[in-house]
PDB file of C-alpha atoms in Angstrom:
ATOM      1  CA  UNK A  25      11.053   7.312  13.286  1.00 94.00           C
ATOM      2  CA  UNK A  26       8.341   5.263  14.374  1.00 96.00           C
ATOM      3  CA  UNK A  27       5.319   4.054  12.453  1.00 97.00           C
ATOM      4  CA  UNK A  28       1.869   2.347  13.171  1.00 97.00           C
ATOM      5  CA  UNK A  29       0.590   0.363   9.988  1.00 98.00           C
ATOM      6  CA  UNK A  30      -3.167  -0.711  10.649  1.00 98.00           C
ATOM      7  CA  UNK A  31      -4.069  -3.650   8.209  1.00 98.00           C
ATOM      8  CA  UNK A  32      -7.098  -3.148   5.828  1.00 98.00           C
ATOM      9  CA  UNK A  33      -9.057  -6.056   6.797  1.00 98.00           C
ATOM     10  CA  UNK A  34      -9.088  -8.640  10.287  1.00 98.00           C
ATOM     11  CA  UNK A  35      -6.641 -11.080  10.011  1.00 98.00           C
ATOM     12  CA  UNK A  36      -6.016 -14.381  12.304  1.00 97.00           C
ATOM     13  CA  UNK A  37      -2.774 -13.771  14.138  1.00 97.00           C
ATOM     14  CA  UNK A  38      -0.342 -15.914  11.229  1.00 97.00           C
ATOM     15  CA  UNK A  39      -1.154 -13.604   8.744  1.00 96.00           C
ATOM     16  CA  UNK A  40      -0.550 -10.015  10.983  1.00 97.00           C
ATOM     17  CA  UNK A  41       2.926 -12.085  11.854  1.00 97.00           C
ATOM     18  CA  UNK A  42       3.820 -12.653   8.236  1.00 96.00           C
ATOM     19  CA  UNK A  43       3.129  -8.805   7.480  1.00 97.00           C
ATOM     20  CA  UNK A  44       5.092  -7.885  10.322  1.00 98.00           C
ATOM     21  CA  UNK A  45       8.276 -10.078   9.785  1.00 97.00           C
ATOM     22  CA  UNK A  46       7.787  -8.557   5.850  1.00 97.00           C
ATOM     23  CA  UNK A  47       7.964  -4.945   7.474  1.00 98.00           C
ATOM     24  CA  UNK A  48      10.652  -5.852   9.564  1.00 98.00           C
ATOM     25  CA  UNK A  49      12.414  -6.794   6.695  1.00 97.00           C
ATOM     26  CA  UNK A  50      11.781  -3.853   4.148  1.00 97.00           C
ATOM     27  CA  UNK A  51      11.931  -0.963   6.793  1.00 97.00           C
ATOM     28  CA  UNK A  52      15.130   0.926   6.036  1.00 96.00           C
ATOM     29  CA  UNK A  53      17.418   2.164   8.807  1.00 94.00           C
ATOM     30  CA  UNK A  54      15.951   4.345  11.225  1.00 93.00           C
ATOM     31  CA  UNK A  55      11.906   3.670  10.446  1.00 96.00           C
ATOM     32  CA  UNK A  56      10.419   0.933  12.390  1.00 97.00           C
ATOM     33  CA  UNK A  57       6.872   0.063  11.846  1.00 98.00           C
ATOM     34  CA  UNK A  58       4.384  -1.649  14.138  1.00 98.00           C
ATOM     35  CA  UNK A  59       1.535  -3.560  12.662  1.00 98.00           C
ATOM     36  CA  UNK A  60      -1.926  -3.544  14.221  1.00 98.00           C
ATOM     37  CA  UNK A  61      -4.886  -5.714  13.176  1.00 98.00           C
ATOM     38  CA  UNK A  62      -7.945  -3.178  12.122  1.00 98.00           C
ATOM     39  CA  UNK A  63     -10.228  -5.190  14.677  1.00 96.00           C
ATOM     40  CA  UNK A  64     -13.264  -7.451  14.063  1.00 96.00           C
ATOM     41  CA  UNK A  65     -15.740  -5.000  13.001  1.00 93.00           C
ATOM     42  CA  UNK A  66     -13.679  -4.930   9.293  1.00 97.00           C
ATOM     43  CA  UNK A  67     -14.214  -6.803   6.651  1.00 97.00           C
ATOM     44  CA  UNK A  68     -11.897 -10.818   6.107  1.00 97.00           C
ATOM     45  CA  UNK A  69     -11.403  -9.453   2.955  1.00 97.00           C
ATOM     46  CA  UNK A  70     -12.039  -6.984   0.025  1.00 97.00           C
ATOM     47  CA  UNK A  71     -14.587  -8.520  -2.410  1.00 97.00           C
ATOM     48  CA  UNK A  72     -16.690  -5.518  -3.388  1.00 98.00           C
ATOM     49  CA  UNK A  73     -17.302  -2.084  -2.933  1.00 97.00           C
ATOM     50  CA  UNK A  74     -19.245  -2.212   0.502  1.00 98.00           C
ATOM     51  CA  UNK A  75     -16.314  -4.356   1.877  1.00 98.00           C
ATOM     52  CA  UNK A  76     -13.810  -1.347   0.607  1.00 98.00           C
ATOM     53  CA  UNK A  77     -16.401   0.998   2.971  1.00 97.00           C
ATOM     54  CA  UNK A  78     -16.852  -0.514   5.649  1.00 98.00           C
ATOM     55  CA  UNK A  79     -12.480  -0.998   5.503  1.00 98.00           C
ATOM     56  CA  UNK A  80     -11.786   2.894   5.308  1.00 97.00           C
ATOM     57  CA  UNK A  81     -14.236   3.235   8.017  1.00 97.00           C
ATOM     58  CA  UNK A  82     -12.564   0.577  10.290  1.00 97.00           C
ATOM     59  CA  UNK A  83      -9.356   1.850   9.409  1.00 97.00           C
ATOM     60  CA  UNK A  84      -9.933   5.523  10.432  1.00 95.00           C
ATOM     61  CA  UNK A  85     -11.166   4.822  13.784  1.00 95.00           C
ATOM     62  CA  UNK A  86      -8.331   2.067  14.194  1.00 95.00           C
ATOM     63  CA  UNK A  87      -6.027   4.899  12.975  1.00 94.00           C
ATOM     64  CA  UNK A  88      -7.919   7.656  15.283  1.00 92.00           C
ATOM     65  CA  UNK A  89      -7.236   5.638  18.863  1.00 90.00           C
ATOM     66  CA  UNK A  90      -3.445   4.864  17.398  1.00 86.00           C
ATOM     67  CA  UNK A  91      -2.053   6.471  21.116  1.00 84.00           C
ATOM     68  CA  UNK A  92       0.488   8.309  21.612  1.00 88.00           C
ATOM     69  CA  UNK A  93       4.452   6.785  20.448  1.00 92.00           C
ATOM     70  CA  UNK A  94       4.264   7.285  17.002  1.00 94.00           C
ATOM     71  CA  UNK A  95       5.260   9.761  14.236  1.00 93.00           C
ATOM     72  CA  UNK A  96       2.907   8.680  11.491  1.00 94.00           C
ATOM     73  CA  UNK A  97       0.427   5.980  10.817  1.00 95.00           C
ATOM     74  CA  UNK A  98      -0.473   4.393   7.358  1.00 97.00           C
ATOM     75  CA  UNK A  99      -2.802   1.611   6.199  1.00 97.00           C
ATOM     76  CA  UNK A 100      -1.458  -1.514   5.446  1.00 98.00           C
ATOM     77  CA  UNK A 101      -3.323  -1.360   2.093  1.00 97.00           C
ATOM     78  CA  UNK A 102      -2.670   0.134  -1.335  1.00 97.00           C
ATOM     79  CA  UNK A 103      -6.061   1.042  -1.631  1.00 98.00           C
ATOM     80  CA  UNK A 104      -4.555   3.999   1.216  1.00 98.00           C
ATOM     81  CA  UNK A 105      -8.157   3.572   2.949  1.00 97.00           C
ATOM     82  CA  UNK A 106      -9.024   6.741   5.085  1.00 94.00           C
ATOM     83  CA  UNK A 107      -5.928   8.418   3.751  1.00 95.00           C
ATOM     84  CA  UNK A 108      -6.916  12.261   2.766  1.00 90.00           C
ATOM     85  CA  UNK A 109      -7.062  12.486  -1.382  1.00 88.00           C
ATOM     86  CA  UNK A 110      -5.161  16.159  -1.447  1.00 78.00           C
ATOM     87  CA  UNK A 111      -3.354  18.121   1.280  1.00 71.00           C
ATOM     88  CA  UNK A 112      -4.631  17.794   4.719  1.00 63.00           C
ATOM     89  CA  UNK A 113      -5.052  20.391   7.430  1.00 57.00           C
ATOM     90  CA  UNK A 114      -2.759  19.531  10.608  1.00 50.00           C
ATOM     91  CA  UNK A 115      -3.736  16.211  12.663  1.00 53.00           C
ATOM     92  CA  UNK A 116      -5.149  16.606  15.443  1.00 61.00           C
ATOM     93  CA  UNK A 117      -3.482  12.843  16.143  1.00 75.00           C
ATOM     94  CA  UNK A 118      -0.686  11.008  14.099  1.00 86.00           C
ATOM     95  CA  UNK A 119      -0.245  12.532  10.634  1.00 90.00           C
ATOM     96  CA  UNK A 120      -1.515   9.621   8.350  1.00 93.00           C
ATOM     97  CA  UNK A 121       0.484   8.513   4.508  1.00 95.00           C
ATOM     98  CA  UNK A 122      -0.469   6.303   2.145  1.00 97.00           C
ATOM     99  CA  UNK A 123       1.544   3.867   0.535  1.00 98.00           C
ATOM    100  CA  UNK A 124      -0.198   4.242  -2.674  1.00 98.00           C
ATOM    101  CA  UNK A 125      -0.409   7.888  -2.458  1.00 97.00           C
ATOM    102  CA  UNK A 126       3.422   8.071  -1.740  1.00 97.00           C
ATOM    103  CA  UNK A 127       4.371   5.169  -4.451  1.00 98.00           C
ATOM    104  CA  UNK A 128       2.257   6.442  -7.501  1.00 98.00           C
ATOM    105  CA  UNK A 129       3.212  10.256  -6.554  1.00 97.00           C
ATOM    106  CA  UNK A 130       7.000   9.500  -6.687  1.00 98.00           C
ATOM    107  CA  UNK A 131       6.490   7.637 -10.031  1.00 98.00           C
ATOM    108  CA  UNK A 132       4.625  10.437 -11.326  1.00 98.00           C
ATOM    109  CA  UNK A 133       7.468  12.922 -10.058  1.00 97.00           C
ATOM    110  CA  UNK A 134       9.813  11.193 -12.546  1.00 97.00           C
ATOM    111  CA  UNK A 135       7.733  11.435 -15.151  1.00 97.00           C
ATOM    112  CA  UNK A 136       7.208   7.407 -15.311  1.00 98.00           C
ATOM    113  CA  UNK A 137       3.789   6.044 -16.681  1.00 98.00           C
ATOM    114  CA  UNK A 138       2.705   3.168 -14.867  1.00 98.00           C
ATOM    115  CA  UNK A 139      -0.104   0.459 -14.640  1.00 98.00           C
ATOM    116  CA  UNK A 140      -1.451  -1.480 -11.960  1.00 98.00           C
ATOM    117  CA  UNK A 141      -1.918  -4.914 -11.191  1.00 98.00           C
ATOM    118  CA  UNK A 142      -4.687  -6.065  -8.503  1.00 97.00           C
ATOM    119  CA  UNK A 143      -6.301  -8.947  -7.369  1.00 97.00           C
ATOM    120  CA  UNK A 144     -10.533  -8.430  -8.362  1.00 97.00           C
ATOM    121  CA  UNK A 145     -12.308  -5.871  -9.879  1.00 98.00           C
ATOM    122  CA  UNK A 146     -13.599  -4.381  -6.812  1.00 98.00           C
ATOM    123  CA  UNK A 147      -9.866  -3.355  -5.746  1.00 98.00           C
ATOM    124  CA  UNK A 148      -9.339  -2.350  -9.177  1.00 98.00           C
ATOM    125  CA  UNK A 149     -12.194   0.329  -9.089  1.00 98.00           C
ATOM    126  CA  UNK A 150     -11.205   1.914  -5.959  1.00 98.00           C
ATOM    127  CA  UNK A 151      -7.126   1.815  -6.694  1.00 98.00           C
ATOM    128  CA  UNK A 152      -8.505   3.720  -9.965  1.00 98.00           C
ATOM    129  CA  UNK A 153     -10.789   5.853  -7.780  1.00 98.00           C
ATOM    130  CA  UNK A 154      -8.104   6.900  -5.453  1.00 97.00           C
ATOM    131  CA  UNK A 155      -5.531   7.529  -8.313  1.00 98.00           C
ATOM    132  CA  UNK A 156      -8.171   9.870 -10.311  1.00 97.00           C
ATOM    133  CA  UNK A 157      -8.743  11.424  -6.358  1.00 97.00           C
ATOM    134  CA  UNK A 158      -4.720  12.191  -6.485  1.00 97.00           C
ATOM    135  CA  UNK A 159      -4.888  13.873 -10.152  1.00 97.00           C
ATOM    136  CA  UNK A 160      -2.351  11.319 -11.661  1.00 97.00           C
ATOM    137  CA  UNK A 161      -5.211   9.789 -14.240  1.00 96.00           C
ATOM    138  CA  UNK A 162      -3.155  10.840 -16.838  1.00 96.00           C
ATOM    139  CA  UNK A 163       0.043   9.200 -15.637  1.00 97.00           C
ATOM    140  CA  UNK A 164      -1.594   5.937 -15.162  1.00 98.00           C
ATOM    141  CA  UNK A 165      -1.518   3.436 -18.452  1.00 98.00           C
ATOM    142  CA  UNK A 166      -4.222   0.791 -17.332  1.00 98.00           C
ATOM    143  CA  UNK A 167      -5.217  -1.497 -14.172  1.00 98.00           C
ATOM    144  CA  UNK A 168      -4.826  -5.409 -14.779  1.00 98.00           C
ATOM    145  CA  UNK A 169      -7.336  -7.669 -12.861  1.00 98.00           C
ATOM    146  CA  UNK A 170      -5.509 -10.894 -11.795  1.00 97.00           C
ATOM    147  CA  UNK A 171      -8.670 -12.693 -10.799  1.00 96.00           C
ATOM    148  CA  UNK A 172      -7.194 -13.966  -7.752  1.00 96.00           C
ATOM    149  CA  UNK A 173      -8.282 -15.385  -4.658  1.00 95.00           C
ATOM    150  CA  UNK A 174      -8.047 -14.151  -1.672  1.00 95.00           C
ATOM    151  CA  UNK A 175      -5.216 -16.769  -0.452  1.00 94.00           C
ATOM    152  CA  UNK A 176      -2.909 -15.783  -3.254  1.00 94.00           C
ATOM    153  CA  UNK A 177      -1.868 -12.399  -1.302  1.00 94.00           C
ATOM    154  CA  UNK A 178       0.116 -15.138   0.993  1.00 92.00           C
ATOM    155  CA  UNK A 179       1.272 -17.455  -2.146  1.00 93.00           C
ATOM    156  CA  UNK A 180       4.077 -15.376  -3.527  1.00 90.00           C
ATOM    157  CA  UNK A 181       4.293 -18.452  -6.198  1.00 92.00           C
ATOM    158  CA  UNK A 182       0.808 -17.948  -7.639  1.00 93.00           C
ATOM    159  CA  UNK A 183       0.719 -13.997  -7.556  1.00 94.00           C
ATOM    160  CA  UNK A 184       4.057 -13.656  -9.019  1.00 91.00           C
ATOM    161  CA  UNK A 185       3.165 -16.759 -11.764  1.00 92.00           C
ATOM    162  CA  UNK A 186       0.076 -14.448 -12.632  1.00 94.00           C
ATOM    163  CA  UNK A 187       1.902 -11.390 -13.024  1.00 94.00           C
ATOM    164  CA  UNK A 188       3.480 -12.062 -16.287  1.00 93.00           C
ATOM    165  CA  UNK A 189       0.685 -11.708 -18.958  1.00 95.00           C
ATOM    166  CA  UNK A 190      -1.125  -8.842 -17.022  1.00 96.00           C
ATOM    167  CA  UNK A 191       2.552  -6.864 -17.115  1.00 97.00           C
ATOM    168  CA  UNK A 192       2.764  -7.490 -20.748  1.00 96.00           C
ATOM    169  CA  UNK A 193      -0.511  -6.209 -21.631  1.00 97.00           C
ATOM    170  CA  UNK A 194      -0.294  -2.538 -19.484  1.00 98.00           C
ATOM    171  CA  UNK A 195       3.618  -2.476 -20.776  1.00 98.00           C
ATOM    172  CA  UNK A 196       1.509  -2.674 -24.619  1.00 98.00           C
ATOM    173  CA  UNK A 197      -0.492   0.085 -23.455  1.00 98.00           C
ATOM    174  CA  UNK A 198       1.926   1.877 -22.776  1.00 98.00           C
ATOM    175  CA  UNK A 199       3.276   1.632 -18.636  1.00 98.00           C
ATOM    176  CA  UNK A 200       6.971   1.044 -18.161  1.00 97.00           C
ATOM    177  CA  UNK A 201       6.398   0.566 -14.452  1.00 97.00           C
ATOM    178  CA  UNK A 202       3.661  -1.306 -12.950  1.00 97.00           C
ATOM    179  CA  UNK A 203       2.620  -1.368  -9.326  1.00 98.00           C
ATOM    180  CA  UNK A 204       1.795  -4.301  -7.353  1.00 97.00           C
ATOM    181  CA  UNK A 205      -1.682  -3.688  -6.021  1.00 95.00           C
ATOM    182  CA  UNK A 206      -1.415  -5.610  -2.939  1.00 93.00           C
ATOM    183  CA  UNK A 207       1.202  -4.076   0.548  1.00 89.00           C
ATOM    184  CA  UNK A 208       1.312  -7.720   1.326  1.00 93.00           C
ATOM    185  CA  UNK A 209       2.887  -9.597  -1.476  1.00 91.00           C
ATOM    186  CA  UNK A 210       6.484 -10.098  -2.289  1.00 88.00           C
ATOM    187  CA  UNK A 211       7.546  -9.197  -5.820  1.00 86.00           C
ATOM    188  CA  UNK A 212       9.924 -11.980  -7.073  1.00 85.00           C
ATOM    189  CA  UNK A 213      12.652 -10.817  -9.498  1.00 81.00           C
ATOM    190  CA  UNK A 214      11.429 -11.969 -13.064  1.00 83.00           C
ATOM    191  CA  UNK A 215      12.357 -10.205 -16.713  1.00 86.00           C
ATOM    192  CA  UNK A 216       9.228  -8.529 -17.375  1.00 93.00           C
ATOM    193  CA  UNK A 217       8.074  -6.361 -20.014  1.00 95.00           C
ATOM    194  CA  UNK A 218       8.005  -3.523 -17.540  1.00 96.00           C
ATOM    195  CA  UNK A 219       9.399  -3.039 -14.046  1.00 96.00           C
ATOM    196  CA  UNK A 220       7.177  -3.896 -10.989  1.00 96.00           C
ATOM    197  CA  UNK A 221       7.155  -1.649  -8.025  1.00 96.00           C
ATOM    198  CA  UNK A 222       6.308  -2.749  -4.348  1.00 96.00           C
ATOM    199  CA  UNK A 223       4.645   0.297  -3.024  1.00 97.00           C
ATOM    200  CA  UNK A 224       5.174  -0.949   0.284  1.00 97.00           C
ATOM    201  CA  UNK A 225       9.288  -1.082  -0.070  1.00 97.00           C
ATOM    202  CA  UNK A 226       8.993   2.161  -2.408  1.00 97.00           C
ATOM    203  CA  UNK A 227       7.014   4.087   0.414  1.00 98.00           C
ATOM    204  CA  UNK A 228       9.175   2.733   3.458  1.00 98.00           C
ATOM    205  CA  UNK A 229      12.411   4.249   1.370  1.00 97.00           C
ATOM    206  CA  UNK A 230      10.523   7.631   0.643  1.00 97.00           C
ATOM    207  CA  UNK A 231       9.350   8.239   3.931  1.00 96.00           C
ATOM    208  CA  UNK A 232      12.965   7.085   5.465  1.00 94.00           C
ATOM    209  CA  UNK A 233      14.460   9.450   3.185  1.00 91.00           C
ATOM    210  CA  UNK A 234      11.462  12.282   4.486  1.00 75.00           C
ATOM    211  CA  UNK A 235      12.837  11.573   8.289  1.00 65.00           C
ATOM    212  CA  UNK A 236      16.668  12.324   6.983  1.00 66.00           C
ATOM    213  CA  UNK A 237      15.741  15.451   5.113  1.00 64.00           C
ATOM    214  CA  UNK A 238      13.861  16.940   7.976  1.00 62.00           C
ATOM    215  CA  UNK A 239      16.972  15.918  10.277  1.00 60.00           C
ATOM    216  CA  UNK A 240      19.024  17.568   7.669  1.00 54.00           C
ATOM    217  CA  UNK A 241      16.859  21.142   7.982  1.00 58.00           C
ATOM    218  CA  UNK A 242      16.439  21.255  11.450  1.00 57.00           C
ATOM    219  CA  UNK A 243      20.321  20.332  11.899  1.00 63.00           C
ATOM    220  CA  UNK A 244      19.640  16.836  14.309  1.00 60.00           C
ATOM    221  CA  UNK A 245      19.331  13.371  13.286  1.00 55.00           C
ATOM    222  CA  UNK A 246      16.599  10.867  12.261  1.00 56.00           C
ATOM    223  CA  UNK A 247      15.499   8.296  14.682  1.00 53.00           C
TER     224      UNK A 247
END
């Protein structure tokens, strides 16, 4: 199965590398995933709410010229920009997932309350916005702000040393899973007060496991 992931914002060339090489590393067998920059007419970065807009609108055309090649697209965001908020009719084009979508669904499937951590309040708004979309408000325990710059998505040092206290406090209210608000940034293995979940390594497994199941039914194999 192959998959186009379009990133949320226009990155220099180092960065779109560094995502790549991280997808390359988390896709399981049989899903490989092509990054694509959004283009220049997105945002450098998500600071407030018309930066989120004008984002889901680069995405969505990004996602709309995606070619022919691929099975599925999804944003390289867990803000799931341009991703449909219930069932969608059948794509004209590439059916389209969202990582957050498929990450906070499966941890609402098992009955799991979770939090969220994200970088500013802007991101925290719409990752609540898009959960509340979903109808799993009443799964979700709280969203931490990490007040983080924008360089910290590529410092896995200074994410992960600000994860700690902002864990603590949603595990208090109540979350014994809490989801990394960023596709981008590597969760190091730490003994929290609650588990965090990369919704980009959670979504790659769930869709994988998608591809085998509808191998299974229609008696071939994924690819």
């Amino acid at each position: 199965m192959r998959a186009l992931a379009v990133t949320p914002i226009h990155l220099p060339p180092d960065e779109v590398r560094r995502r790549q090489a991280r997808y390359d590393r988390l896709a399981p067998p049989g899903l490989t995933v092509e990054l694509r920059d959004v283009g220049s007419a997105a945002p450098p970065s998500l600071e407030d709410e018309a930066s989120v807009r004008a984002s889901e609108k680069a995405v969505a055309s990004a996602i709309a010229e995606a070619g022919e090649g691929f099975d599925l697209a999804f944003p390289d965001c867990v803000l799931d920009p341009a991703v449909p908020d219930g069932p969608a009719p059948a794509p004209a084009g590439v059916p389209v997932n969202g990582l957050l979508k498929l990450s906070s669904m499966h941890l609402s499937a098992l009955n799991i309350r979770f939090g969220a951590v994200v970088r500013n309040e802007a991101i925290g708004a719409e990752l609540d916005r898009r959960l509340r979309a979903y109808g799993l408000a009443g799964n979700l325990a709280g969203i931490a702000i990490l007040a983080l710059p924008f360089d910290a998505i590529a410092d896995t040092a200074a994410w992960n040393a600000a994860l700690g206290d902002a864990v603590a406090v949603l595990a208090r209210a109540g979350a014994t899973a809490v989801i990394n608000g960023c596709s981008a940034v590597d969760v190091e293995d730490a003994a929290l007060a609650a588990a965090v979940v990369d919704p980009t390594a959670l979504a790659l497994r769930l869709l994988a496991a998608r591809a085998e199941a509808d191998a299974a039914m229609s008696g071939g194999s994924a690819s």
